[in-house]
PDB file of C-alpha atoms in Angstrom:
ATOM      1  CA  MET X   1      35.876 -27.956 -11.446  1.00 39.00           C
ATOM      2  CA  LYS X   2      34.097 -31.156 -12.315  1.00 40.00           C
ATOM      3  CA  SER X   3      31.671 -31.141 -15.186  1.00 41.00           C
ATOM      4  CA  SER X   4      27.962 -31.432 -14.395  1.00 44.00           C
ATOM      5  CA  SER X   5      24.833 -31.619 -16.445  1.00 43.00           C
ATOM      6  CA  GLY X   6      22.814 -28.425 -16.573  1.00 52.00           C
ATOM      7  CA  PRO X   7      20.005 -29.416 -14.169  1.00 57.00           C
ATOM      8  CA  ASP X   8      22.548 -30.503 -11.528  1.00 74.00           C
ATOM      9  CA  TYR X   9      24.481 -27.237 -11.501  1.00 82.00           C
ATOM     10  CA  THR X  10      24.391 -25.138  -8.354  1.00 87.00           C
ATOM     11  CA  VAL X  11      24.453 -21.356  -8.563  1.00 87.00           C
ATOM     12  CA  THR X  12      27.970 -21.455  -7.090  1.00 85.00           C
ATOM     13  CA  GLU X  13      29.210 -23.765  -9.858  1.00 87.00           C
ATOM     14  CA  ALA X  14      27.487 -21.699 -12.534  1.00 89.00           C
ATOM     15  CA  SER X  15      28.995 -18.507 -11.105  1.00 88.00           C
ATOM     16  CA  ALA X  16      32.477 -20.051 -11.155  1.00 85.00           C
ATOM     17  CA  ASP X  17      32.010 -21.131 -14.785  1.00 87.00           C
ATOM     18  CA  PHE X  18      30.810 -17.672 -15.758  1.00 90.00           C
ATOM     19  CA  SER X  19      33.715 -15.961 -13.982  1.00 85.00           C
ATOM     20  CA  ALA X  20      36.223 -18.264 -15.666  1.00 83.00           C
ATOM     21  CA  SER X  21      34.825 -17.284 -19.079  1.00 87.00           C
ATOM     22  CA  LEU X  22      35.578 -13.584 -18.508  1.00 85.00           C
ATOM     23  CA  PRO X  23      38.791 -11.603 -19.092  1.00 85.00           C
ATOM     24  CA  SER X  24      40.684 -11.038 -15.833  1.00 78.00           C
ATOM     25  CA  GLN X  25      39.758  -7.344 -15.504  1.00 79.00           C
ATOM     26  CA  GLU X  26      36.076  -8.010 -16.139  1.00 83.00           C
ATOM     27  CA  ARG X  27      36.127 -10.963 -13.747  1.00 81.00           C
ATOM     28  CA  GLU X  28      37.542  -8.788 -10.985  1.00 78.00           C
ATOM     29  CA  ARG X  29      34.885  -6.129 -11.604  1.00 81.00           C
ATOM     30  CA  VAL X  30      31.866  -8.456 -11.310  1.00 83.00           C
ATOM     31  CA  GLN X  31      33.156 -10.885  -8.673  1.00 79.00           C
ATOM     32  CA  GLY X  32      31.815  -9.011  -5.670  1.00 79.00           C
ATOM     33  CA  GLU X  33      28.306  -8.630  -7.070  1.00 84.00           C
ATOM     34  CA  LEU X  34      28.168 -12.286  -8.146  1.00 85.00           C
ATOM     35  CA  HIS X  35      29.252 -13.356  -4.666  1.00 82.00           C
ATOM     36  CA  LYS X  36      26.421 -11.353  -3.062  1.00 81.00           C
ATOM     37  CA  PHE X  37      23.892 -12.718  -5.563  1.00 85.00           C
ATOM     38  CA  THR X  38      24.816 -16.382  -5.095  1.00 83.00           C
ATOM     39  CA  ARG X  39      24.901 -15.994  -1.307  1.00 79.00           C
ATOM     40  CA  TRP X  40      21.423 -14.434  -1.390  1.00 79.00           C
ATOM     41  CA  LEU X  41      20.024 -17.241  -3.556  1.00 81.00           C
ATOM     42  CA  GLY X  42      21.709 -19.968  -1.504  1.00 77.00           C
ATOM     43  CA  LEU X  43      25.151 -21.270  -2.456  1.00 73.00           C
ATOM     44  CA  HIS X  44      23.954 -24.842  -3.031  1.00 80.00           C
ATOM     45  CA  ARG X  45      20.705 -24.014  -4.768  1.00 83.00           C
ATOM     46  CA  LYS X  46      20.207 -25.627  -8.185  1.00 86.00           C
ATOM     47  CA  THR X  47      20.060 -23.291 -11.163  1.00 89.00           C
ATOM     48  CA  ASN X  48      16.966 -25.024 -12.522  1.00 86.00           C
ATOM     49  CA  ALA X  49      15.137 -24.199  -9.264  1.00 84.00           C
ATOM     50  CA  LEU X  50      15.446 -20.431  -9.762  1.00 86.00           C
ATOM     51  CA  SER X  51      12.203 -18.597 -10.477  1.00 81.00           C
ATOM     52  CA  PRO X  52      11.242 -15.258 -12.045  1.00 81.00           C
ATOM     53  CA  LEU X  53      10.017 -14.105  -8.615  1.00 76.00           C
ATOM     54  CA  ASP X  54      13.485 -14.782  -7.141  1.00 79.00           C
ATOM     55  CA  ILE X  55      15.057 -12.501  -9.716  1.00 83.00           C
ATOM     56  CA  ALA X  56      12.395  -9.812  -9.388  1.00 78.00           C
ATOM     57  CA  SER X  57      12.825  -9.821  -5.600  1.00 75.00           C
ATOM     58  CA  TYR X  58      16.600  -9.515  -5.745  1.00 80.00           C
ATOM     59  CA  SER X  59      16.573  -6.827  -8.418  1.00 77.00           C
ATOM     60  CA  GLU X  60      14.638  -4.502  -6.101  1.00 69.00           C
ATOM     61  CA  GLN X  61      17.877  -3.714  -4.253  1.00 68.00           C
ATOM     62  CA  LEU X  62      20.113  -3.255  -7.318  1.00 75.00           C
ATOM     63  CA  THR X  63      21.561  -0.161  -8.933  1.00 78.00           C
ATOM     64  CA  PRO X  64      21.904  -0.183 -12.756  1.00 81.00           C
ATOM     65  CA  PRO X  65      25.671  -0.963 -12.669  1.00 80.00           C
ATOM     66  CA  GLU X  66      25.101  -3.868 -10.269  1.00 82.00           C
ATOM     67  CA  ALA X  67      22.242  -5.205 -12.372  1.00 86.00           C
ATOM     68  CA  LYS X  68      24.480  -5.284 -15.446  1.00 89.00           C
ATOM     69  CA  ALA X  69      26.681  -7.973 -13.877  1.00 89.00           C
ATOM     70  CA  ILE X  70      23.695 -10.058 -12.776  1.00 91.00           C
ATOM     71  CA  LYS X  71      22.048  -9.760 -16.192  1.00 91.00           C
ATOM     72  CA  ALA X  72      25.209 -10.978 -17.918  1.00 92.00           C
ATOM     73  CA  PHE X  73      25.400 -13.941 -15.529  1.00 94.00           C
ATOM     74  CA  LEU X  74      21.745 -14.929 -16.011  1.00 94.00           C
ATOM     75  CA  THR X  75      22.093 -14.653 -19.788  1.00 93.00           C
ATOM     76  CA  TYR X  76      25.168 -16.899 -19.656  1.00 93.00           C
ATOM     77  CA  VAL X  77      23.347 -19.433 -17.472  1.00 92.00           C
ATOM     78  CA  HIS X  78      20.486 -19.613 -19.975  1.00 92.00           C
ATOM     79  CA  LYS X  79      22.812 -19.977 -22.962  1.00 92.00           C
ATOM     80  CA  ARG X  80      24.459 -22.914 -21.190  1.00 90.00           C
ATOM     81  CA  GLU X  81      20.941 -24.361 -20.732  1.00 89.00           C
ATOM     82  CA  PHE X  82      21.220 -24.366 -16.933  1.00 89.00           C
ATOM     83  CA  THR X  83      17.816 -22.613 -16.846  1.00 90.00           C
ATOM     84  CA  ALA X  84      14.846 -23.224 -19.122  1.00 87.00           C
ATOM     85  CA  ALA X  85      14.075 -19.519 -19.506  1.00 87.00           C
ATOM     86  CA  ASN X  86      16.276 -16.451 -19.677  1.00 90.00           C
ATOM     87  CA  LEU X  87      15.718 -15.081 -16.186  1.00 90.00           C
ATOM     88  CA  ALA X  88      17.631 -11.930 -17.122  1.00 88.00           C
ATOM     89  CA  ASN X  89      14.367 -10.725 -18.649  1.00 86.00           C
ATOM     90  CA  HIS X  90      12.892 -10.495 -15.157  1.00 82.00           C
ATOM     91  CA  LEU X  91      15.390  -8.010 -13.759  1.00 81.00           C
ATOM     92  CA  ARG X  92      13.600  -4.832 -12.786  1.00 73.00           C
ATOM     93  CA  VAL X  93      15.899  -2.005 -11.743  1.00 68.00           C
ATOM     94  CA  LYS X  94      14.714   1.380 -10.597  1.00 59.00           C
ATOM     95  CA  LYS X  95      16.369   4.355 -12.226  1.00 57.00           C
ATOM     96  CA  ALA X  96      18.759   6.112  -9.905  1.00 50.00           C
ATOM     97  CA  PRO X  97      17.280   9.407  -8.663  1.00 48.00           C
ATOM     98  CA  ARG X  98      19.068  12.641  -9.355  1.00 45.00           C
ATOM     99  CA  LYS X  99      21.674  13.415  -6.754  1.00 44.00           C
ATOM    100  CA  ALA X 100      20.212  15.683  -4.086  1.00 43.00           C
ATOM    101  CA  ALA X 101      22.012  18.126  -1.860  1.00 40.00           C
ATOM    102  CA  PRO X 102      24.171  16.416   0.773  1.00 41.00           C
ATOM    103  CA  THR X 103      22.389  15.628   4.021  1.00 40.00           C
ATOM    104  CA  GLN X 104      23.614  14.496   7.384  1.00 41.00           C
ATOM    105  CA  PRO X 105      24.189  10.718   7.145  1.00 40.00           C
ATOM    106  CA  GLN X 106      21.931   8.595   9.337  1.00 47.00           C
ATOM    107  CA  GLU X 107      23.988   6.274  11.481  1.00 52.00           C
ATOM    108  CA  ASN X 108      22.826   3.220  13.372  1.00 59.00           C
ATOM    109  CA  THR X 109      19.386   3.108  11.778  1.00 75.00           C
ATOM    110  CA  PRO X 110      17.586   0.326  13.690  1.00 81.00           C
ATOM    111  CA  ILE X 111      17.451  -3.015  11.875  1.00 83.00           C
ATOM    112  CA  GLN X 112      14.620  -5.317  12.984  1.00 82.00           C
ATOM    113  CA  MET X 113      15.824  -8.896  13.294  1.00 83.00           C
ATOM    114  CA  THR X 114      14.573 -12.170  14.706  1.00 83.00           C
ATOM    115  CA  GLN X 115      16.437 -13.746  17.619  1.00 85.00           C
ATOM    116  CA  ARG X 116      17.348 -16.676  15.360  1.00 83.00           C
ATOM    117  CA  GLY X 117      18.752 -14.415  12.666  1.00 85.00           C
ATOM    118  CA  TYR X 118      20.787 -12.418  15.180  1.00 89.00           C
ATOM    119  CA  GLY X 119      22.255 -15.600  16.631  1.00 89.00           C
ATOM    120  CA  LYS X 120      23.178 -16.936  13.196  1.00 87.00           C
ATOM    121  CA  LEU X 121      25.019 -13.727  12.359  1.00 90.00           C
ATOM    122  CA  GLU X 122      26.936 -13.901  15.646  1.00 92.00           C
ATOM    123  CA  THR X 123      27.995 -17.471  14.852  1.00 92.00           C
ATOM    124  CA  GLU X 124      28.997 -16.577  11.295  1.00 90.00           C
ATOM    125  CA  LEU X 125      31.006 -13.595  12.531  1.00 92.00           C
ATOM    126  CA  ALA X 126      32.948 -15.748  14.997  1.00 93.00           C
ATOM    127  CA  THR X 127      33.692 -18.283  12.249  1.00 92.00           C
ATOM    128  CA  LEU X 128      34.890 -15.628   9.800  1.00 92.00           C
ATOM    129  CA  ARG X 129      37.117 -13.969  12.388  1.00 93.00           C
ATOM    130  CA  SER X 130      38.731 -17.328  13.130  1.00 93.00           C
ATOM    131  CA  GLN X 131      39.622 -17.649   9.422  1.00 92.00           C
ATOM    132  CA  ARG X 132      41.484 -14.334   9.227  1.00 90.00           C
ATOM    133  CA  SER X 133      44.946 -15.624  10.123  1.00 91.00           C
ATOM    134  CA  ASN X 134      44.745 -18.521   7.650  1.00 90.00           C
ATOM    135  CA  VAL X 135      43.620 -16.264   4.807  1.00 88.00           C
ATOM    136  CA  THR X 136      46.352 -13.732   5.583  1.00 89.00           C
ATOM    137  CA  GLU X 137      48.900 -16.551   5.503  1.00 89.00           C
ATOM    138  CA  GLU X 138      47.567 -17.695   2.109  1.00 87.00           C
ATOM    139  CA  VAL X 139      48.170 -14.201   0.720  1.00 84.00           C
ATOM    140  CA  ARG X 140      51.677 -14.124   2.205  1.00 86.00           C
ATOM    141  CA  ARG X 141      52.620 -17.499   0.695  1.00 85.00           C
ATOM    142  CA  ALA X 142      51.190 -16.616  -2.713  1.00 80.00           C
ATOM    143  CA  ALA X 143      52.991 -13.251  -2.686  1.00 79.00           C
ATOM    144  CA  ALA X 144      56.300 -15.061  -2.159  1.00 79.00           C
ATOM    145  CA  ASP X 145      56.200 -15.822  -5.895  1.00 70.00           C
ATOM    146  CA  LYS X 146      57.768 -12.660  -7.343  1.00 64.00           C
ATOM    147  CA  ASP X 147      56.173 -13.139 -10.777  1.00 61.00           C
ATOM    148  CA  PHE X 148      52.952 -11.183 -10.210  1.00 56.00           C
ATOM    149  CA  ARG X 149      51.970 -11.146 -13.885  1.00 59.00           C
ATOM    150  CA  GLU X 150      50.420 -14.620 -13.925  1.00 62.00           C
ATOM    151  CA  ASN X 151      50.095 -15.297 -10.205  1.00 62.00           C
ATOM    152  CA  ALA X 152      46.628 -16.862 -10.098  1.00 72.00           C
ATOM    153  CA  PRO X 153      47.027 -18.151  -6.502  1.00 78.00           C
ATOM    154  CA  LEU X 154      47.810 -14.609  -5.296  1.00 77.00           C
ATOM    155  CA  GLU X 155      44.801 -13.193  -7.127  1.00 77.00           C
ATOM    156  CA  ALA X 156      42.554 -15.887  -5.633  1.00 79.00           C
ATOM    157  CA  ALA X 157      43.956 -15.383  -2.122  1.00 81.00           C
ATOM    158  CA  ARG X 158      43.488 -11.611  -2.280  1.00 81.00           C
ATOM    159  CA  GLU X 159      39.950 -12.074  -3.561  1.00 80.00           C
ATOM    160  CA  ARG X 160      39.113 -14.425  -0.705  1.00 82.00           C
ATOM    161  CA  LYS X 161      40.591 -12.007   1.843  1.00 86.00           C
ATOM    162  CA  SER X 162      38.591  -9.137   0.339  1.00 84.00           C
ATOM    163  CA  HIS X 163      35.357 -11.126   0.547  1.00 82.00           C
ATOM    164  CA  LEU X 164      36.142 -12.216   4.097  1.00 87.00           C
ATOM    165  CA  GLU X 165      36.839  -8.701   5.370  1.00 88.00           C
ATOM    166  CA  GLY X 166      33.854  -7.279   3.514  1.00 85.00           C
ATOM    167  CA  ARG X 167      31.504  -9.824   5.051  1.00 86.00           C
ATOM    168  CA  ILE X 168      32.958  -9.267   8.541  1.00 90.00           C
ATOM    169  CA  GLN X 169      32.386  -5.514   8.246  1.00 88.00           C
ATOM    170  CA  GLU X 170      28.862  -6.087   6.929  1.00 86.00           C
ATOM    171  CA  ILE X 171      27.921  -8.356   9.859  1.00 89.00           C
ATOM    172  CA  GLU X 172      29.521  -6.086  12.462  1.00 91.00           C
ATOM    173  CA  SER X 173      27.562  -3.114  11.128  1.00 88.00           C
ATOM    174  CA  THR X 174      24.314  -5.103  11.104  1.00 87.00           C
ATOM    175  CA  LEU X 175      24.712  -6.414  14.655  1.00 90.00           C
ATOM    176  CA  LYS X 176      25.559  -2.937  15.918  1.00 90.00           C
ATOM    177  CA  SER X 177      22.241  -1.590  14.631  1.00 87.00           C
ATOM    178  CA  ALA X 178      20.091  -4.685  15.243  1.00 86.00           C
ATOM    179  CA  VAL X 179      16.923  -4.587  17.335  1.00 84.00           C
ATOM    180  CA  ILE X 180      15.386  -7.951  18.239  1.00 84.00           C
ATOM    181  CA  VAL X 181      11.673  -8.165  17.406  1.00 77.00           C
ATOM    182  CA  LYS X 182       9.679  -9.029  20.541  1.00 71.00           C
ATOM    183  CA  GLN X 183       6.074 -10.149  20.861  1.00 60.00           C
ATOM    184  CA  SER X 184       5.291  -7.259  23.239  1.00 52.00           C
ATOM    185  CA  GLN X 185       6.305  -4.729  20.576  1.00 53.00           C
ATOM    186  CA  ARG X 186       3.902  -6.090  17.991  1.00 52.00           C
ATOM    187  CA  ALA X 187       0.886  -4.445  16.408  1.00 57.00           C
ATOM    188  CA  ALA X 188      -1.871  -6.232  14.487  1.00 69.00           C
ATOM    189  CA  GLY X 189      -1.072  -7.922  11.192  1.00 85.00           C
ATOM    190  CA  ILE X 190       1.950  -9.684   9.724  1.00 90.00           C
ATOM    191  CA  LYS X 191       5.324  -8.419  10.908  1.00 88.00           C
ATOM    192  CA  ILE X 192       8.999  -9.354  10.608  1.00 88.00           C
ATOM    193  CA  GLY X 193       9.608 -12.743  12.214  1.00 88.00           C
ATOM    194  CA  ASP X 194       6.189 -14.206  11.358  1.00 90.00           C
ATOM    195  CA  THR X 195       5.740 -17.475   9.467  1.00 92.00           C
ATOM    196  CA  VAL X 196       3.149 -17.112   6.707  1.00 94.00           C
ATOM    197  CA  THR X 197       1.437 -19.873   4.730  1.00 95.00           C
ATOM    198  CA  LEU X 198       0.142 -18.856   1.303  1.00 93.00           C
ATOM    199  CA  CYS X 199      -1.965 -20.582  -1.326  1.00 94.00           C
ATOM    200  CA  ASP X 200      -0.993 -19.820  -4.931  1.00 89.00           C
ATOM    201  CA  LEU X 201      -4.375 -19.120  -6.533  1.00 92.00           C
ATOM    202  CA  ASN X 202      -3.035 -19.959  -9.989  1.00 84.00           C
ATOM    203  CA  SER X 203      -1.700 -23.430  -9.162  1.00 84.00           C
ATOM    204  CA  GLY X 204      -3.232 -24.288  -5.780  1.00 88.00           C
ATOM    205  CA  ARG X 205       0.258 -24.921  -4.397  1.00 87.00           C
ATOM    206  CA  GLN X 206       0.933 -23.989  -0.777  1.00 90.00           C
ATOM    207  CA  LEU X 207       4.022 -21.969   0.140  1.00 88.00           C
ATOM    208  CA  THR X 208       5.414 -21.169   3.572  1.00 91.00           C
ATOM    209  CA  TYR X 209       7.691 -18.198   4.206  1.00 90.00           C
ATOM    210  CA  ILE X 210       9.288 -16.516   7.198  1.00 90.00           C
ATOM    211  CA  LEU X 211       9.342 -12.741   6.832  1.00 90.00           C
ATOM    212  CA  VAL X 212      12.727 -11.289   7.805  1.00 88.00           C
ATOM    213  CA  ASP X 213      14.970  -8.271   7.282  1.00 86.00           C
ATOM    214  CA  THR X 214      16.967  -8.209   4.033  1.00 80.00           C
ATOM    215  CA  ARG X 215      20.132  -9.210   5.911  1.00 80.00           C
ATOM    216  CA  GLU X 216      18.494 -12.437   7.116  1.00 82.00           C
ATOM    217  CA  ALA X 217      16.907 -13.380   3.787  1.00 82.00           C
ATOM    218  CA  ASN X 218      17.684 -16.889   2.534  1.00 78.00           C
ATOM    219  CA  PRO X 219      15.264 -18.240  -0.106  1.00 75.00           C
ATOM    220  CA  THR X 220      16.554 -21.815   0.308  1.00 71.00           C
ATOM    221  CA  GLU X 221      15.304 -21.720   3.920  1.00 79.00           C
ATOM    222  CA  GLY X 222      12.065 -19.956   2.995  1.00 83.00           C
ATOM    223  CA  ARG X 223      13.213 -16.743   4.704  1.00 85.00           C
ATOM    224  CA  ILE X 224      12.160 -13.842   2.470  1.00 86.00           C
ATOM    225  CA  SER X 225      13.030 -10.178   2.781  1.00 85.00           C
ATOM    226  CA  SER X 226      10.421  -7.742   4.059  1.00 86.00           C
ATOM    227  CA  SER X 227      11.596  -5.375   1.298  1.00 81.00           C
ATOM    228  CA  SER X 228      11.008  -7.891  -1.517  1.00 82.00           C
ATOM    229  CA  PRO X 229       7.827  -7.539  -3.617  1.00 81.00           C
ATOM    230  CA  ILE X 230       6.026 -10.320  -1.753  1.00 85.00           C
ATOM    231  CA  GLY X 231       7.441  -9.242   1.623  1.00 87.00           C
ATOM    232  CA  ARG X 232       6.299  -5.634   1.263  1.00 87.00           C
ATOM    233  CA  THR X 233       2.832  -6.793   0.265  1.00 90.00           C
ATOM    234  CA  LEU X 234       2.497  -9.126   3.264  1.00 92.00           C
ATOM    235  CA  ILE X 235       3.379  -6.521   5.906  1.00 90.00           C
ATOM    236  CA  GLN X 236       0.330  -5.792   8.144  1.00 89.00           C
ATOM    237  CA  LYS X 237      -1.915  -8.129   6.151  1.00 92.00           C
ATOM    238  CA  GLU X 238      -3.986 -10.775   7.988  1.00 91.00           C
ATOM    239  CA  ARG X 239      -5.125 -14.351   7.519  1.00 92.00           C
ATOM    240  CA  GLY X 240      -7.803 -14.772   4.844  1.00 93.00           C
ATOM    241  CA  GLN X 241      -6.739 -11.787   2.762  1.00 94.00           C
ATOM    242  CA  THR X 242      -5.784 -12.135  -0.904  1.00 95.00           C
ATOM    243  CA  ILE X 243      -2.669 -10.395  -2.176  1.00 92.00           C
ATOM    244  CA  GLU X 244      -1.299  -9.691  -5.655  1.00 90.00           C
ATOM    245  CA  ILE X 245       2.362  -9.280  -6.597  1.00 84.00           C
ATOM    246  CA  ALA X 246       3.177  -7.711  -9.958  1.00 77.00           C
ATOM    247  CA  ALA X 247       6.386  -9.004 -11.544  1.00 68.00           C
ATOM    248  CA  PRO X 248       7.824  -8.985 -15.067  1.00 62.00           C
ATOM    249  CA  ALA X 249       6.673 -12.609 -15.378  1.00 62.00           C
ATOM    250  CA  GLY X 250       3.079 -11.577 -14.678  1.00 72.00           C
ATOM    251  CA  THR X 251       0.809 -11.083 -11.675  1.00 81.00           C
ATOM    252  CA  PHE X 252       1.020 -13.620  -8.849  1.00 84.00           C
ATOM    253  CA  ARG X 253      -2.089 -14.031  -6.640  1.00 90.00           C
ATOM    254  CA  TYR X 254      -1.994 -15.619  -3.196  1.00 93.00           C
ATOM    255  CA  ARG X 255      -4.406 -16.155  -0.328  1.00 95.00           C
ATOM    256  CA  ILE X 256      -3.002 -15.925   3.216  1.00 95.00           C
ATOM    257  CA  GLU X 257      -3.886 -19.304   4.742  1.00 95.00           C
ATOM    258  CA  GLY X 258      -2.121 -18.990   8.076  1.00 92.00           C
ATOM    259  CA  VAL X 259       0.079 -16.736  10.202  1.00 92.00           C
ATOM    260  CA  GLN X 260       2.312 -17.916  13.038  1.00 89.00           C
ATOM    261  CA  HIS X 261       3.699 -15.017  15.053  1.00 82.00           C
ATOM    262  CA  GLU X 262       7.298 -14.798  16.234  1.00 70.00           C
ATOM    263  CA  THR X 263       7.387 -15.602  19.957  1.00 64.00           C
ATOM    264  CA  SER X 264      10.924 -14.523  20.882  1.00 53.00           C
TER     265      SER X 264
END
């Protein structure tokens, strides 16, 4: 991979550098979690654009073992001076509760989605399915080399196939349980699908977000998860209200300047 200065590094490039610095067994163990993290942040997002609130929001969904991989990556990124601060300090992971007695699993729990988000997932699913035969052929060609001890192409091909199949299964499961949010179903206050304009009371800067389900979240497009700290706080709030979000970096205060409701 070509060399870049720190400020120009994307999270994808930084993740690849970090993975390459690890022993093969460790690299294989953390690869899946790194892939999810970089996809959530935005594959082409610059490392110097990451914020403490990004990390705090993502860490809400992590288990301690998953957080360990992300913390190591963020520490590495800071040591390489790709970020000004060590964002690993802003990981906040809830302790896993004690295992309770087994209960009947809940299947097909409804997932609220916007029409746009549903359509994007359908398009992505079709694209991924069309790549299956090519990826399978890559594995077959790489496996033709009988020396499996140092067969980097085979390892890379298998990893790509694993990611592909995992993402396909994830999208299929989401679409199966998806319920499109409609205007007629709405109650008062901010809901999934709404576009919200906030004023940062500390800096005066205006921010615009679209509130979506976790599976639609994409910070580079301003689409934030309803289960993130800021997303949870916005639910059912109204224009003119002031909200506070507590994060390891401190307390963030915003005023809700405007709300545009989803019209699908």
